[in-house]
Amino acid sequence: MVVPEIADRITLRSARPEIVRESIRRGDWTTNTVGLSAGYTQTNLVILPREYAYDFPLFCQRNPGPCPLVDVTEVGSPVPLKAARSADLRVDLPAYRVYEHGELVEEPASIVHHWRDDLVAFLLGCSYTFEYALDQANVGLRHLNEGRNVSMFRTNQRCASAGRLHGPLVVSMRPIRSDRVARAVEVTSRYPLAHGAPVWIGDPDGLGIPSITEPDWGETLTPEPGEVPVFWACGVTPQAVAMEAKPPLMITHSPGHMFITDIPISML
Amino acid sequence: MVVPEIADRITLRSARPEIVRESIRRGDWTTNTVGLSAGYTQTNLVILPREYAYDFPLFCQRNPGPCPLVDVTEVGSPVPLKAARSADLRVDLPAYRVYEHGELVEEPASIVHHWRDDLVAFLLGCSYTFEYALDQANVGLRHLNEGRNVSMFRTNQRCASAGRLHGPLVVSMRPIRSDRVARAVEVTSRYPLAHGAPVWIGDPDGLGIPSITEPDWGETLTPEPGEVPVFWACGVTPQAVAMEAKPPLMITHSPGHMFITDIPISML
């Protein structure tokens, strides 16, 4: 495996997933994974103690929009056998978030020191997956070329609860040109395992979002004249669930800093 | 054939196309055809002298969004053999518009007195077709239940010209709830012969529409909070072409007063 000496976004955009993961593992790549390994599926990460290993899949089953389940590890194993056999979920993401009893307590670059034999990791589909397809379909995504993260918002919509897990729906927002919104819907509806079609198109008021320029996560992307804000269900939803349901421990990716799988988007 | 004594919208909504055409032919039904013969394809009508019989199909081929060609009659014949063998296009629509050299000169209930041996009739798919499918998919359409016509607007977008025919794109507008816009796109994209997916979603400014409450044709439908204006290419486009390209004679349906074919929507 030849890992590039200098990890830059242009190089890593066309690199195979194992190369990008190795760059991340070495600490050469520490920022968001927007556009990296173009054509391969990226995922959200949720790690919970075994005692939640039933509640969480149930939550995913009841909320397939925000939580499309792509892979689950064996108890105690950080290796996602279906998504990437050579990966180690403790070190292959650029940044993690550690929640204890609903509080964000740490944002480390590795979670080796947090790993325990009773942990289970869940990989959830991510909208970065369809951004590549949107780009191919000539639906302009300004943030993609600028290497910036999307805007993410907590909404007034409730997810269906499962056992001890409950919380609000989180959405990602991309401004899309009015003449390309229909194409954006057509393209993304083909990817139910990457959140599928938008859940909301238009005025953010109805989602209980007070200001489109003040996202709860990610970066500000202000719609320009002739653009509409388009909202997709978002894999940051489990983090909002952690904050509200307060399990003793939940470890996730840091928003925008995803896990890059070996699964080609065309196979998803 | 049992034609109802009193032609009302509820009765004709579930009536077969030949029954509705007979009611129209008798003069019992004189208003718009919104929702009639639910489940059957409705079409726009364009009649031109034979000398335009090459330019117009070419215009349709180059502008399949506003002008999806469903049927063409033989020269001199008012019978659309593919769409409805028992129909007579001179009397089976509730209202017509007659344009001479770009001027609207008459809006009759029959065009028997205008018919000539050198005329050709073209049937173009219509968005009323997919309104039934939208309704089935629980995408709310307020105007449908109220029996009202949609709003139609001339835009600043140009159609591709063909021979002597040129003009602007005309669109129809329906306000759709923000959480159902994606579904509206998914449903209508399945009907390319009924204008397909929306061409514009959001702020009407970008289409050069000065006021959403002042349609050029049809009725005013004001978007309410939580709704987005959604625009589809519209079969009234040829009428805008008539006004601009000024052929000596063009006869069309009156906006909203469509031809009802025998073609089930599922076969379109």
XYZ file of C-alpha atoms in Angstrom:
536
model
C 0.000 0.000 0.000
C 1.461 3.321 -1.089
C 0.206 6.132 1.122
C 0.884 9.618 -0.238
C 3.595 11.588 1.569
C 1.431 14.671 1.763
C -2.259 14.110 2.389
C -4.241 16.803 0.587
C -7.924 16.773 -0.396
C -7.283 16.600 -4.135
C -5.050 13.544 -3.739
C -7.346 11.796 -1.281
C -10.430 12.500 -3.375
C -9.278 9.920 -5.896
C -7.535 7.596 -3.414
C -8.864 4.151 -2.497
C -10.596 3.906 0.917
C -7.780 1.889 2.569
C -5.284 4.598 1.584
C -7.426 7.339 3.096
C -8.018 5.304 6.260
C -4.258 4.749 6.583
C -3.637 8.508 6.211
C -6.184 9.141 8.941
C -4.762 6.390 11.152
C -1.264 7.903 10.889
C -2.613 11.302 11.846
C -1.853 12.812 8.414
C -5.520 13.694 7.819
C -7.360 15.287 10.731
C -10.239 17.284 9.223
C -13.621 16.484 7.618
C -13.928 13.719 5.013
C -16.066 15.666 2.483
C -15.355 14.300 -0.997
C -12.625 11.817 -0.001
C -12.475 8.461 -1.848
C -15.108 9.718 -4.263
C -17.413 6.888 -5.311
C -17.188 5.019 -1.994
C -19.757 4.931 0.790
C -19.060 6.993 3.902
C -20.854 6.265 7.172
C -21.754 7.706 10.528
C -20.475 5.841 13.610
C -22.352 5.020 16.823
C -20.736 2.956 19.592
C -22.774 1.830 22.594
C -22.371 -0.636 25.461
C -23.862 -4.069 24.894
C -26.783 -3.250 27.192
C -28.048 -0.906 24.438
C -27.382 -3.397 21.660
C -31.063 -4.178 21.319
C -32.526 -0.692 21.714
C -30.333 0.872 19.048
C -31.064 -1.468 16.095
C -34.729 -1.092 16.987
C -34.318 2.690 16.892
C -32.734 2.326 13.440
C -35.526 0.088 12.214
C -38.116 2.630 13.322
C -36.195 5.620 11.942
C -34.645 4.419 8.665
C -34.426 7.980 7.342
C -31.854 9.325 9.804
C -30.463 5.892 10.797
C -30.001 3.537 7.820
C -28.037 0.608 9.261
C -25.135 -0.429 7.008
C -23.036 -2.623 9.350
C -22.826 -3.798 12.991
C -19.707 -5.205 14.653
C -19.478 -8.242 16.916
C -19.532 -7.346 20.607
C -16.045 -6.161 21.592
C -14.739 -5.993 18.003
C -13.833 -2.688 16.310
C -13.722 -4.353 12.861
C -16.722 -3.822 10.506
C -16.516 -7.089 8.569
C -19.098 -6.175 5.923
C -18.044 -2.566 5.313
C -14.230 -2.775 5.508
C -12.434 -5.919 6.713
C -9.074 -4.162 7.122
C -10.412 -1.254 9.153
C -10.195 -0.457 12.847
C -13.050 1.802 13.934
C -11.017 3.001 16.966
C -8.429 4.825 14.848
C -9.742 5.122 11.269
C -11.892 8.259 11.715
C -10.310 11.732 11.928
C -12.264 12.792 15.021
C -14.636 11.234 17.549
C -17.069 12.508 20.128
C -17.448 10.843 23.520
C -20.750 11.377 25.346
C -21.148 10.318 29.004
C -24.648 10.567 30.478
C -25.606 12.972 27.688
C -22.606 15.257 28.087
C -19.953 15.694 25.406
C -16.806 15.039 27.439
C -14.056 14.592 24.840
C -13.357 14.972 21.112
C -10.323 12.740 20.551
C -8.543 11.629 17.348
C -8.495 8.008 18.565
C -10.687 6.031 20.950
C -8.259 3.199 21.726
C -8.184 4.375 25.342
C -12.009 4.184 25.541
C -12.437 0.761 23.965
C -13.980 -1.998 26.067
C -14.937 -5.622 25.519
C -18.645 -4.835 25.883
C -18.869 -2.185 23.142
C -20.729 -2.605 19.841
C -20.234 -0.315 16.822
C -22.965 0.610 14.352
C -22.329 2.150 10.928
C -25.128 4.304 9.499
C -25.361 5.515 5.905
C -24.346 9.117 5.297
C -25.421 11.792 2.857
C -21.817 12.272 1.694
C -22.485 9.116 -0.281
C -25.035 10.731 -2.555
C -23.130 14.000 -2.843
C -20.876 12.238 -5.336
C -23.939 11.122 -7.310
C -25.404 14.645 -7.133
C -22.156 16.051 -8.417
C -22.119 13.536 -11.280
C -25.703 14.570 -12.140
C -24.586 18.211 -12.377
C -26.560 19.302 -9.326
C -24.303 22.084 -8.065
C -23.042 21.673 -4.480
C -21.004 24.728 -3.595
C -19.621 23.391 -0.316
C -18.279 20.246 -1.996
C -15.782 22.060 -4.188
C -14.823 24.314 -1.305
C -14.151 21.272 0.936
C -16.574 22.687 3.487
C -18.985 20.807 5.685
C -22.790 21.006 5.285
C -25.099 22.723 7.788
C -26.877 20.481 10.298
C -29.859 21.415 12.450
C -31.883 19.961 15.322
C -35.586 20.044 14.288
C -38.970 20.070 16.004
C -39.758 16.630 14.513
C -39.539 13.685 16.929
C -38.000 10.334 16.026
C -39.952 7.192 16.907
C -38.656 6.046 20.319
C -37.157 2.590 20.955
C -36.649 1.325 24.509
C -34.590 3.904 26.361
C -33.668 5.847 23.189
C -35.575 8.944 22.126
C -34.777 12.319 20.609
C -35.331 14.832 17.809
C -34.665 14.416 14.102
C -31.462 16.118 12.946
C -31.255 17.239 9.308
C -28.472 18.303 6.963
C -29.110 21.261 4.646
C -27.750 22.005 1.184
C -28.813 25.049 -0.874
C -29.838 23.823 -4.352
C -30.694 25.844 -7.452
C -34.456 25.934 -8.058
C -34.086 24.361 -11.505
C -32.098 21.410 -10.080
C -34.103 20.539 -6.987
C -36.195 17.947 -8.840
C -33.032 16.230 -10.091
C -31.597 16.293 -6.567
C -34.723 14.472 -5.348
C -34.563 11.927 -8.173
C -30.886 11.167 -7.546
C -31.036 10.897 -3.756
C -34.238 8.855 -3.680
C -32.171 6.038 -5.229
C -30.082 5.823 -2.045
C -32.347 4.775 0.836
C -29.243 3.565 2.731
C -27.824 7.093 2.522
C -30.928 8.866 3.937
C -32.821 8.799 0.602
C -34.956 11.698 -0.659
C -35.160 15.038 1.169
C -37.544 15.260 4.133
C -38.181 18.994 3.708
C -37.792 21.509 0.879
C -38.246 25.197 1.514
C -38.875 27.487 4.473
C -36.952 26.211 7.558
C -39.577 27.704 9.909
C -41.759 24.618 9.602
C -38.929 22.445 10.962
C -38.553 24.748 13.960
C -35.193 26.054 12.724
C -34.954 29.661 13.954
C -32.062 30.776 11.705
C -30.710 29.117 8.562
C -27.338 30.819 9.122
C -26.814 29.348 12.591
C -26.456 25.575 12.238
C -26.251 23.381 15.345
C -23.427 21.401 13.691
C -21.245 21.863 10.615
C -20.728 25.110 8.743
C -22.958 27.964 7.596
C -24.158 27.666 3.974
C -26.419 30.599 3.154
C -28.889 30.030 0.289
C -28.359 32.582 -2.495
C -31.128 34.072 -4.676
C -32.501 31.362 -6.960
C -31.584 28.612 -4.469
C -33.840 26.680 -2.088
C -32.769 25.122 1.216
C -33.139 21.338 0.886
C -33.102 19.193 4.048
C -32.183 15.518 4.372
C -32.438 13.283 7.444
C -28.995 13.208 9.068
C -26.844 10.617 10.830
C -26.027 13.100 13.574
C -29.498 12.263 14.937
C -28.052 9.631 17.354
C -25.889 12.355 18.923
C -29.020 14.370 19.657
C -30.473 11.151 21.090
C -27.379 10.747 23.294
C -27.805 14.276 24.619
C -31.471 13.675 25.412
C -31.651 9.998 26.451
C -28.300 10.188 28.296
C -26.923 6.634 28.036
C -23.874 6.169 30.309
C -21.561 6.032 27.260
C -22.004 6.744 23.540
C -19.074 7.300 21.206
C -19.716 8.738 17.740
C -17.821 10.287 14.857
C -17.412 14.053 15.042
C -19.931 15.663 12.620
C -18.437 15.647 9.119
C -15.579 13.325 10.093
C -16.950 10.092 8.736
C -15.829 6.473 8.356
C -14.913 5.599 4.761
C -15.968 2.073 3.806
C -14.834 -0.217 0.995
C -18.403 -0.311 -0.380
C -18.722 1.323 -3.810
C -21.728 3.633 -3.939
C -23.053 1.640 -6.877
C -23.295 -1.425 -4.588
C -25.141 0.355 -1.776
C -74.042 4.461 -23.041
C -75.815 5.906 -20.014
C -75.035 9.586 -19.675
C -76.011 11.087 -16.316
C -79.014 13.437 -16.403
C -77.215 16.003 -14.297
C -73.529 16.441 -14.980
C -71.782 17.350 -11.720
C -68.087 17.059 -10.847
C -68.529 14.287 -8.275
C -70.418 12.121 -10.781
C -68.056 12.805 -13.666
C -64.975 12.213 -11.518
C -65.721 8.494 -11.502
C -67.293 8.354 -14.999
C -65.622 6.667 -17.966
C -64.019 9.015 -20.530
C -66.655 8.405 -23.237
C -69.409 9.383 -20.781
C -67.658 12.626 -19.898
C -66.962 13.403 -23.564
C -70.650 12.829 -24.331
C -71.674 15.209 -21.513
C -69.328 17.801 -22.958
C -70.518 17.210 -26.517
C -74.157 17.720 -25.435
C -73.213 20.970 -23.744
C -73.998 19.611 -20.252
C -70.426 20.231 -19.030
C -68.921 23.591 -19.957
C -66.242 24.298 -17.352
C -62.711 22.994 -16.578
C -61.984 19.253 -16.575
C -59.994 19.131 -13.306
C -60.390 15.684 -11.755
C -62.859 14.282 -14.325
C -62.552 10.594 -15.305
C -59.982 10.125 -12.568
C -57.327 7.623 -13.625
C -57.476 8.544 -17.325
C -55.039 10.685 -19.291
C -56.087 14.226 -20.148
C -54.358 16.156 -22.923
C -53.770 19.597 -24.331
C -54.929 20.248 -27.889
C -53.115 22.063 -30.695
C -54.587 22.318 -34.206
C -52.550 23.791 -37.050
C -52.774 23.960 -40.842
C -50.873 21.270 -42.696
C -48.156 23.760 -43.648
C -47.067 23.707 -39.984
C -47.343 19.920 -39.725
C -43.583 19.522 -39.828
C -42.546 22.472 -37.640
C -44.813 21.509 -34.759
C -43.705 17.878 -34.208
C -40.139 19.176 -34.408
C -40.981 21.773 -31.762
C -42.380 18.954 -29.582
C -39.299 16.813 -30.098
C -37.072 19.687 -29.022
C -39.278 20.673 -26.075
C -40.536 17.389 -24.611
C -41.104 18.995 -21.202
C -43.912 21.374 -22.190
C -44.933 19.439 -25.344
C -45.009 15.649 -24.820
C -46.676 14.328 -27.975
C -49.344 11.704 -27.207
C -51.252 11.528 -30.508
C -51.472 13.156 -33.964
C -54.466 12.938 -36.316
C -54.431 12.297 -40.042
C -54.630 15.490 -42.100
C -58.275 16.629 -42.146
C -59.442 14.151 -39.522
C -60.672 15.235 -36.067
C -60.425 11.665 -34.704
C -57.439 10.757 -32.488
C -57.179 7.056 -33.318
C -54.621 6.197 -30.654
C -56.050 8.241 -27.794
C -59.827 7.786 -28.286
C -61.290 6.160 -31.414
C -64.846 7.332 -30.652
C -63.944 10.962 -30.054
C -64.396 14.062 -32.190
C -61.861 16.750 -31.292
C -64.134 19.467 -32.742
C -66.842 19.037 -30.076
C -65.432 16.944 -27.219
C -63.677 19.709 -25.279
C -65.669 22.185 -23.128
C -63.958 25.280 -24.540
C -61.516 26.177 -27.323
C -59.347 29.129 -28.202
C -58.920 30.314 -31.774
C -55.781 32.323 -32.586
C -55.410 34.122 -35.928
C -52.030 35.683 -36.639
C -51.233 35.600 -32.927
C -54.496 37.175 -31.802
C -57.074 35.356 -29.689
C -60.206 35.948 -31.780
C -62.777 33.534 -30.330
C -63.358 31.167 -27.404
C -66.111 28.843 -28.681
C -67.605 25.654 -27.209
C -67.288 23.898 -30.585
C -64.980 24.352 -33.570
C -67.087 22.583 -36.198
C -67.433 25.911 -38.015
C -63.619 26.336 -38.097
C -62.751 22.837 -39.297
C -60.972 22.473 -42.642
C -59.584 19.613 -44.673
C -56.016 20.824 -44.222
C -55.984 20.860 -40.404
C -53.974 18.510 -38.212
C -54.608 18.000 -34.490
C -51.900 17.266 -31.919
C -52.577 15.953 -28.420
C -49.993 16.825 -25.758
C -49.768 15.236 -22.313
C -51.156 17.293 -19.446
C -50.309 17.643 -15.775
C -53.898 16.800 -14.778
C -52.782 13.253 -15.489
C -50.358 13.107 -12.617
C -52.620 15.035 -10.241
C -54.537 11.810 -9.768
C -51.292 9.993 -8.954
C -50.252 12.799 -6.588
C -53.588 12.557 -4.841
C -53.205 8.784 -4.492
C -49.737 9.341 -3.000
C -51.249 11.654 -0.366
C -49.544 14.762 -1.745
C -52.137 17.365 -0.856
C -53.502 19.419 -3.795
C -55.890 21.992 -2.428
C -57.269 23.131 -5.789
C -58.180 19.567 -6.799
C -60.773 19.098 -4.076
C -62.111 22.579 -4.667
C -62.511 21.867 -8.411
C -60.368 24.909 -9.150
C -57.861 25.349 -11.947
C -54.088 25.630 -11.342
C -52.111 28.843 -11.860
C -50.171 29.161 -15.131
C -47.416 31.642 -15.902
C -45.360 32.795 -18.878
C -41.646 32.556 -17.890
C -38.374 34.138 -18.943
C -37.128 30.718 -20.177
C -37.086 30.253 -23.959
C -38.182 27.062 -25.707
C -35.927 25.646 -28.406
C -37.202 27.013 -31.721
C -38.328 24.820 -34.631
C -38.825 26.294 -38.101
C -41.237 29.206 -37.744
C -42.255 28.298 -34.181
C -40.676 29.998 -31.188
C -41.791 31.280 -27.811
C -41.422 31.217 -24.026
C -41.898 28.295 -21.659
C -45.228 28.376 -19.813
C -45.424 26.645 -16.415
C -48.214 25.479 -14.129
C -47.832 26.073 -10.395
C -49.121 24.083 -7.439
C -48.318 24.963 -3.821
C -47.013 21.805 -2.084
C -46.260 21.198 1.596
C -42.510 21.262 2.277
C -42.521 17.716 3.680
C -44.230 16.374 0.533
C -42.292 18.093 -2.224
C -39.830 15.196 -2.561
C -42.715 12.761 -2.992
C -44.304 15.080 -5.566
C -41.055 14.943 -7.550
C -40.795 11.160 -7.264
C -44.380 10.632 -8.418
C -44.379 13.082 -11.330
C -40.957 12.028 -12.643
C -42.606 8.712 -13.561
C -44.807 10.518 -16.127
C -42.549 12.011 -18.806
C -45.565 12.092 -21.153
C -47.378 14.322 -18.648
C -44.566 16.904 -18.309
C -42.545 14.768 -15.852
C -40.707 16.215 -12.857
C -40.969 19.893 -11.857
C -38.742 22.352 -13.724
C -38.527 24.814 -10.853
C -39.086 24.612 -7.086
C -39.088 27.760 -4.975
C -38.841 31.504 -5.526
C -40.740 32.499 -8.717
C -38.406 35.473 -9.258
C -35.861 33.278 -11.057
C -38.485 32.368 -13.677
C -39.247 36.039 -14.283
C -42.669 35.752 -12.644
C -43.398 39.154 -11.078
C -46.284 38.093 -8.836
C -47.311 34.583 -7.753
C -50.858 35.825 -7.142
C -51.338 37.094 -10.703
C -51.281 34.100 -13.050
C -51.347 34.649 -16.819
C -53.847 31.769 -17.135
C -55.951 29.763 -14.678
C -56.761 30.738 -11.123
C -54.826 32.236 -8.221
C -53.451 29.665 -5.748
C -51.496 31.462 -3.024
C -48.861 29.330 -1.224
C -49.552 29.193 2.523
C -46.882 29.068 5.260
C -45.108 25.696 5.126
C -45.814 25.342 1.388
C -43.454 25.846 -1.576
C -44.498 26.891 -5.088
C -43.682 23.990 -7.423
C -43.604 24.616 -11.182
C -44.101 22.105 -13.990
C -43.715 22.663 -17.737
C -47.196 23.336 -19.136
C -49.092 22.438 -22.302
C -50.302 26.030 -22.623
C -46.816 26.743 -24.018
C -48.059 26.371 -27.646
C -50.557 29.169 -27.006
C -47.723 31.468 -25.993
C -45.967 30.298 -29.165
C -49.063 31.194 -31.207
C -49.084 34.683 -29.710
C -45.424 35.183 -30.510
C -44.864 33.294 -33.782
C -48.272 34.322 -35.160
C -49.217 31.440 -37.480
C -52.292 32.347 -39.603
C -54.435 29.895 -37.597
C -53.935 27.902 -34.395
C -56.818 26.359 -32.462
C -56.199 25.070 -28.928
C -58.150 23.993 -25.871
C -58.986 26.769 -23.436
C -56.584 26.542 -20.455
C -57.896 23.945 -17.986
C -60.525 22.653 -20.437
C -58.732 19.537 -21.623
C -59.413 16.567 -23.886
C -60.096 13.363 -21.931
C -58.603 10.292 -23.621
C -59.343 6.583 -23.211
C -55.723 5.963 -22.118
C -55.456 4.815 -18.478
C -52.743 6.713 -16.659
C -51.076 3.414 -15.839
C -50.565 2.830 -19.592
C -49.049 6.242 -20.294
